[in-house]
Coordinates of C-alpha atoms in Angstrom, one line a residue:
X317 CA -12.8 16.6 -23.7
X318 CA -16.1 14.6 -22.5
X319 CA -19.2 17.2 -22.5
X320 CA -20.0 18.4 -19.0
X321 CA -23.5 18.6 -17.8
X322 CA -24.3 21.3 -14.6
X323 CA -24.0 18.0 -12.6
X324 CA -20.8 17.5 -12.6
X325 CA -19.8 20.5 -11.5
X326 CA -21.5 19.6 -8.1
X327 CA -20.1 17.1 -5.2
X328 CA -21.4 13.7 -5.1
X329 CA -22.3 11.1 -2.3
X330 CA -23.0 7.5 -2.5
X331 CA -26.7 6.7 -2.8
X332 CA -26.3 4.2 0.0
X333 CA -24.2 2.4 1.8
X334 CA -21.8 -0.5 0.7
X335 CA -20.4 -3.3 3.0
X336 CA -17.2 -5.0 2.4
X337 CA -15.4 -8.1 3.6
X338 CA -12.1 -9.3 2.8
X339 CA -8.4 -9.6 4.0
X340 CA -5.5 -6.7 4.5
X341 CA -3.0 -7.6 2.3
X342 CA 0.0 -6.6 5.0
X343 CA -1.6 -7.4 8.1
X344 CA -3.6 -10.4 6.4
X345 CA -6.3 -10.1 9.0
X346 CA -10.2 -10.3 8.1
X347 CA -11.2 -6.8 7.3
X348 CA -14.9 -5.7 7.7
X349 CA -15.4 -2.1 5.9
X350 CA -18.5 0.1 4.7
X351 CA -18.8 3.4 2.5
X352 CA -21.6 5.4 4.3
X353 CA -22.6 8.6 2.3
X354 CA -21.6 11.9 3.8
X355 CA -22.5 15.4 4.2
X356 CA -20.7 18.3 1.2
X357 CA -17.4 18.7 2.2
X358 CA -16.8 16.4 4.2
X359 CA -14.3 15.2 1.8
X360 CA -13.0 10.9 2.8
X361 CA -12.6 10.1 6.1
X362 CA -11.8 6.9 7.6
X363 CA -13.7 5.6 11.1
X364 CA -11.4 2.9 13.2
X365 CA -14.5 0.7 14.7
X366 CA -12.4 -0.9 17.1
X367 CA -11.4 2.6 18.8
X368 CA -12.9 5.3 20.9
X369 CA -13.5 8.7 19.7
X370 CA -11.1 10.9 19.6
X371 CA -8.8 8.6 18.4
X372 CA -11.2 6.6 15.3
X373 CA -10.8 9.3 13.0
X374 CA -8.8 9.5 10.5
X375 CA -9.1 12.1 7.4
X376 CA -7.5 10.9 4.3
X377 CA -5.2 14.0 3.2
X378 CA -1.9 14.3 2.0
X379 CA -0.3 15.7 5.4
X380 CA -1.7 12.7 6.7
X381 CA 0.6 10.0 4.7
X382 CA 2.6 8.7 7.5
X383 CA 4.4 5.8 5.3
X384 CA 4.6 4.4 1.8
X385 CA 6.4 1.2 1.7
X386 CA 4.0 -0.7 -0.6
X387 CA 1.1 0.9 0.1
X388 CA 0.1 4.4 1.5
X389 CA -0.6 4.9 4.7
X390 CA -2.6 7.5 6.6
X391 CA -2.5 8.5 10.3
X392 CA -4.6 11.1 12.5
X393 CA -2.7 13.5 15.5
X394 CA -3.6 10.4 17.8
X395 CA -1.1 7.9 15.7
X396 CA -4.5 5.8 14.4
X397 CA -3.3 4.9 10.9
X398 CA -5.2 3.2 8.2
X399 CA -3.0 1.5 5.8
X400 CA -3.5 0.8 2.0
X401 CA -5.8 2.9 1.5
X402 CA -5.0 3.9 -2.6
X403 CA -7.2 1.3 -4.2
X404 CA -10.3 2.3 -2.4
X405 CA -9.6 5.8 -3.0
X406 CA -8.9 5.8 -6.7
X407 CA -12.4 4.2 -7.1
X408 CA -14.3 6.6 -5.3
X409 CA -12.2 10.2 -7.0
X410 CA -12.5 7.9 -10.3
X411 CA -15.9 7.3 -10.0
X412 CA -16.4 11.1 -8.7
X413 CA -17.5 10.5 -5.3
X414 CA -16.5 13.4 -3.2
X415 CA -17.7 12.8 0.2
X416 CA -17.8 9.6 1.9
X417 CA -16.8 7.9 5.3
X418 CA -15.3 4.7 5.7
X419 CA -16.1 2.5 8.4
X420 CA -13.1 0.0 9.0
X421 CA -12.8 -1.9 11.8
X422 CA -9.5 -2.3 11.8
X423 CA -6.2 -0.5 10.7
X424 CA -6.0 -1.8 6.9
X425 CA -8.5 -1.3 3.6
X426 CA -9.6 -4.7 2.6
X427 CA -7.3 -5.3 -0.3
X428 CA -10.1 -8.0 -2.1
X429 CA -9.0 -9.4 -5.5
X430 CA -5.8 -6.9 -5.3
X431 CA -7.4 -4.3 -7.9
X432 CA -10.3 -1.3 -7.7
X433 CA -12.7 -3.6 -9.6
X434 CA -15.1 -4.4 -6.6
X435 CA -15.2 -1.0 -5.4
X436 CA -15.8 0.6 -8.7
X437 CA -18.4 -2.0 -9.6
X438 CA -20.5 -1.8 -6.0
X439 CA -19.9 2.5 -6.8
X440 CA -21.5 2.2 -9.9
X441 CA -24.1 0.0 -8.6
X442 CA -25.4 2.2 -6.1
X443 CA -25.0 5.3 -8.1
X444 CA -24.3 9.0 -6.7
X445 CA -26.4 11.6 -5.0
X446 CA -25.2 15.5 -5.9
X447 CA -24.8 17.5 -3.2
X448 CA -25.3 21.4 -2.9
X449 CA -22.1 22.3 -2.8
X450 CA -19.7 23.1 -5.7
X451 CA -16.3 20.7 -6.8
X452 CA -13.0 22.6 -6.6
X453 CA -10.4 21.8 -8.3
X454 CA -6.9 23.0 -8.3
X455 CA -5.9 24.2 -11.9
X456 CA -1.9 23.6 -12.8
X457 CA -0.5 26.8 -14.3
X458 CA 3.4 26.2 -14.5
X459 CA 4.7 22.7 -14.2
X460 CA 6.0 21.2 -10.8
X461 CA 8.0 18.2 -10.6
X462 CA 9.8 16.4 -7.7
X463 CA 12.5 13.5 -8.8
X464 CA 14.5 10.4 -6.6
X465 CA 17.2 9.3 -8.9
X466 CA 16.1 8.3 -11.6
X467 CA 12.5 8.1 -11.1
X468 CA 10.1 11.8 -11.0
X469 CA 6.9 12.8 -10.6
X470 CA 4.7 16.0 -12.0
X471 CA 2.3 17.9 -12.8
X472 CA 2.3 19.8 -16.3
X473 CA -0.8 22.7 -17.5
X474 CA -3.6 20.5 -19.5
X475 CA -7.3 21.5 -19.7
X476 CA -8.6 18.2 -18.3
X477 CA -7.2 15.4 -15.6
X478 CA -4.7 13.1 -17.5
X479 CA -2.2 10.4 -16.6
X480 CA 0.7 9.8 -18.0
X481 CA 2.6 6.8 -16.7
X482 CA 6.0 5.3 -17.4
X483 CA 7.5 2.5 -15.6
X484 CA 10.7 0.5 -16.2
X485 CA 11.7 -2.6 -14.6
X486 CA 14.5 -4.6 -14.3
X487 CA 12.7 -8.1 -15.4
X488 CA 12.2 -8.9 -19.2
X489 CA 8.4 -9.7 -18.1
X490 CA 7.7 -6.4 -17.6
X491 CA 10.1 -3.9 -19.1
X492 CA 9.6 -0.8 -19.7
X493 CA 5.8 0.0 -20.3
X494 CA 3.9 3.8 -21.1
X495 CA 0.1 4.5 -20.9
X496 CA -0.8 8.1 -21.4
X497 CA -5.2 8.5 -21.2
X498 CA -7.4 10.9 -20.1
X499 CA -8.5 10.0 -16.7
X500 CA -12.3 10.1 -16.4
X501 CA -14.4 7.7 -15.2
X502 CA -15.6 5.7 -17.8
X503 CA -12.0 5.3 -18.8
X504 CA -11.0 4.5 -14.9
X505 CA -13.6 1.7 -14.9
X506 CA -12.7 -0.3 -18.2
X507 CA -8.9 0.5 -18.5
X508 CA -7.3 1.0 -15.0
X509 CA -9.5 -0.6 -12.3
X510 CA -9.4 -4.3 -12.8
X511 CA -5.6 -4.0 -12.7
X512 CA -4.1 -5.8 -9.8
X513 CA -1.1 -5.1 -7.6
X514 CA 1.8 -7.2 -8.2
X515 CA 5.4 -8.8 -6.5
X516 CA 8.1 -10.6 -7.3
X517 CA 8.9 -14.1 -5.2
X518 CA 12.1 -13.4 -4.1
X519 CA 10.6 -10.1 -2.3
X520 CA 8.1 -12.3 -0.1
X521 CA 10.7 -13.5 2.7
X522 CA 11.8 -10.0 3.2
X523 CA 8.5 -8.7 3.1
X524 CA 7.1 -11.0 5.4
X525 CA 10.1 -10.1 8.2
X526 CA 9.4 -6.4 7.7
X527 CA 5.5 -7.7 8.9
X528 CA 4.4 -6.8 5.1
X529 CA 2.7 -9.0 2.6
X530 CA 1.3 -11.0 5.3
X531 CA -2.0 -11.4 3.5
X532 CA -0.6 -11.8 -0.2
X533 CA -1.7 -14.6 -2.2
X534 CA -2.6 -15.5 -5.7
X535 CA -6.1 -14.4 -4.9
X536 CA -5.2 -10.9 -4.9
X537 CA -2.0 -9.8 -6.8
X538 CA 0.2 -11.0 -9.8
X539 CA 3.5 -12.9 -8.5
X540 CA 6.2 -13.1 -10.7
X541 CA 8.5 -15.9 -9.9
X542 CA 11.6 -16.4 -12.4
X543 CA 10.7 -14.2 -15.3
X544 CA 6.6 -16.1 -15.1
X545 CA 3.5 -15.0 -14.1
X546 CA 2.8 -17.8 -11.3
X547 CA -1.6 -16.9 -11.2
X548 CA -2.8 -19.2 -13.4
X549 CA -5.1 -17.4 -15.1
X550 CA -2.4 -15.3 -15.9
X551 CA -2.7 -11.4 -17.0
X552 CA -6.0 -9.4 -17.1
X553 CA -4.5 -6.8 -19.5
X554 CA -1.0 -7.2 -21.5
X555 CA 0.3 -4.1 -19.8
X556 CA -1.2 -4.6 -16.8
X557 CA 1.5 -3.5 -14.4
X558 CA 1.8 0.1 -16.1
X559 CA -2.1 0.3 -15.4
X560 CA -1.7 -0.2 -11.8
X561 CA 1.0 1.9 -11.2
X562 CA -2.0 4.6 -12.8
X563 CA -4.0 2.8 -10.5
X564 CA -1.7 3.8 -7.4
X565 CA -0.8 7.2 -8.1
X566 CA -5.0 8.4 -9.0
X567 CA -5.6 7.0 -5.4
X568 CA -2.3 9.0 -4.1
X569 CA -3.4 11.9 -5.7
X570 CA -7.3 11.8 -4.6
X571 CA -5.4 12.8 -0.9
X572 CA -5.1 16.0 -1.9
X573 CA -9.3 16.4 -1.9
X574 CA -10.1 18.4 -4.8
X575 CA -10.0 17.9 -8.5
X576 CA -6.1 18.4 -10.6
X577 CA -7.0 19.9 -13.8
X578 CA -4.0 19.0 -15.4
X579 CA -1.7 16.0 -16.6
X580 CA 0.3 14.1 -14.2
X581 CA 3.5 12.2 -15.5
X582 CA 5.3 9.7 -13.5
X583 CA 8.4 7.9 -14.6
X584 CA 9.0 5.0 -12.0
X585 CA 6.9 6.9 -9.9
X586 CA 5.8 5.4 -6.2
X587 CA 3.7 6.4 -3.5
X588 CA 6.3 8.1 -1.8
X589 CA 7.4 10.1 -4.6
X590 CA 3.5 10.5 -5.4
X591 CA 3.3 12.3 -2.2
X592 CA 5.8 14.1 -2.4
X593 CA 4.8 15.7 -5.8
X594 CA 1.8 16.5 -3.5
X595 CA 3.9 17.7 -0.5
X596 CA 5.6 20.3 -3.3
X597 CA 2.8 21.2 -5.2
X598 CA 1.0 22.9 -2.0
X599 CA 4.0 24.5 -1.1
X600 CA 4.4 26.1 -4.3
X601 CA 0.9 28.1 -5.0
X602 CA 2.0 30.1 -7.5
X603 CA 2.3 27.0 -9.9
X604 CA -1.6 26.9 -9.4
X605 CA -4.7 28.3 -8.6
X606 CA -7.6 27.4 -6.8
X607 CA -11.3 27.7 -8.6
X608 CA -14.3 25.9 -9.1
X609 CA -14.4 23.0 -11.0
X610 CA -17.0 24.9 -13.3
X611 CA -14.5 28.1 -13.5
X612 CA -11.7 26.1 -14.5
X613 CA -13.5 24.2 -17.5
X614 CA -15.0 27.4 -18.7
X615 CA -11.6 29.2 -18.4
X616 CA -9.5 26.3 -20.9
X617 CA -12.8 26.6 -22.9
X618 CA -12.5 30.2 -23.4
X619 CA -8.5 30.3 -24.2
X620 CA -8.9 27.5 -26.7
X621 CA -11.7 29.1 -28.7
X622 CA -9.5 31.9 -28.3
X623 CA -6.1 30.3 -29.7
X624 CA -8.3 28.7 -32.7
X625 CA -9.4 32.1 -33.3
X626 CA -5.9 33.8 -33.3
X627 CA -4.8 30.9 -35.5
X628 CA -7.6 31.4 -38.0
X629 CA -7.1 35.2 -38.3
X630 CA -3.3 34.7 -39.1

């Protein structure tokens, strides 16, 4: 486990604001989009620019998922939804922003080169302000698992947040592919966030009749046309497609607004199953318990020294 200074235990803002321009990948309309720091507990919250109040908000929690083909969506009590919003919220729970609101102005995240790269890089850039309020974090005491066939998604007891991620497709470029990593963020930033989404070419006419995909291109995800990457620059990381899926499911589970102190494991896991996995943990409270961030390291701290002390006696 990395050491933990009294910082860490707190909330964090941005420093200052960030401003974004790009293209949603489904609606593949021009996307304008800033990160403005907010108040302790405030928690993410998207702002529609092109609506009126009471309609422009739009909390990013899991109750809020309102669909999950490709992407997750979120909607308010009005029917305002922002779509694909996982990337963007990976990089600010991985880079251990708690607060923030998101100033859209219009109903998709700007899906830029198709990873969490340029949000984790602008993040790091403008660094984080603590806040005066403590992190809570939800601490996994008996295992919880949802399952679709033959795909699941859990939660398992561990002392820190870890990810363990196993996918298995049915194309000999990508097989079947495992990462298992502790998921801090030093580790989000070099081994997860440059990882881009990806597709396969026969999906694209279906995808495009559904209204989906309309913004795909080369520029921002890995197409995979007859058993070949088609970007020419190829792969960013040999396993790249297990990474993303890691990618996916930290964003999926930042909707739940606190810290998981325990290991997640996904086998073909998705967004809906990710929020599903959500959906059951909540409903099952006495799998968990709810502490402070602070409480919950010092607690693992305290029954490991005593285990190694048990062990050493006998």
């Amino acid at each position: 486990m990395q050491a933990v200074t009294h910082s860490d235990y707190l909330q964090h803002t941005l420093n200052n604001s960030i401003h974004f321009i790009g293209r949603g990948l489904h609606t593949g309309k021009a996307v304008s989009m800033t990160l403005k720091p907010a108040a302790a507990n405030t928690g993410y919250e998207f702002c529609r620019l092109d609506l009126q109040p009471p309609y422009n908000l739009v909390p990013a929690r899991w109750l809020n998922v309102s669909d999950t083909r490709l992407s997750t969506t979120i909607s308010n009590n009005q029917g305002t939804s922002v779509t694909t919003v996982e990337h963007l919220l990976a990089a600010l729970s991985a880079c251990g922003v708690d607060n923030c609101q998101i100033d859209v102005d219009g109903p998709e995240v700007p899906i830029m080169d198709g990873s969490a790269k340029p949000f984790v890089d602008q993040i790091l850039a403008v660094g984080l302000t603590p806040q005066a309020a403590e992190r809570m974090a939800i601490v996994i005491q008996q295992p919880v698992f949802v399952q679709d066939g033959n795909a699941q998604a859990g939660f398992i007891p561990f002392p820190e947040p870890w990810m363990d991620m196993t996918i298995d497709f049915n194309s000999p470029l990508i097989g079947k592919q495992k990462m298992v990593m502790p998921m801090n963020p030093r580790n989000f930033a070099h081994n997860i966030s440059a990882a881009r989404t990806f597709g396969f070419s026969e999906h694209v006419g279906t995808l495009k009749t559904l209204g989906l995909a309309e913004g795909g291109a080369l520029s921002n995800a890995i197409l995979i046309d007859n058993d070949e990457i088609a970007n020419p620059e190829g792969l960013r990381f040999e396993d790249e497609f297990v990474r993303h899926k890691i990618l996916d499911a930290v964003g999926d589970l930042a909707l739940l607004g606190v810290q998981i102190v325990g290991c997640f494991v996904g086998e073909r896991s998705g967004h809906r199953l990710n929020n599903q996995l959500l959906r059951s943990l909540m409903y099952r409270d006495r799998n968990w318990t709810m502490t402070t961030l602070e409480d919950a390291i010092v607690n693992w701290e305290q029954l490991t020294e005593e285990s190694i002390n048990h062990e050493a006696a006998t």
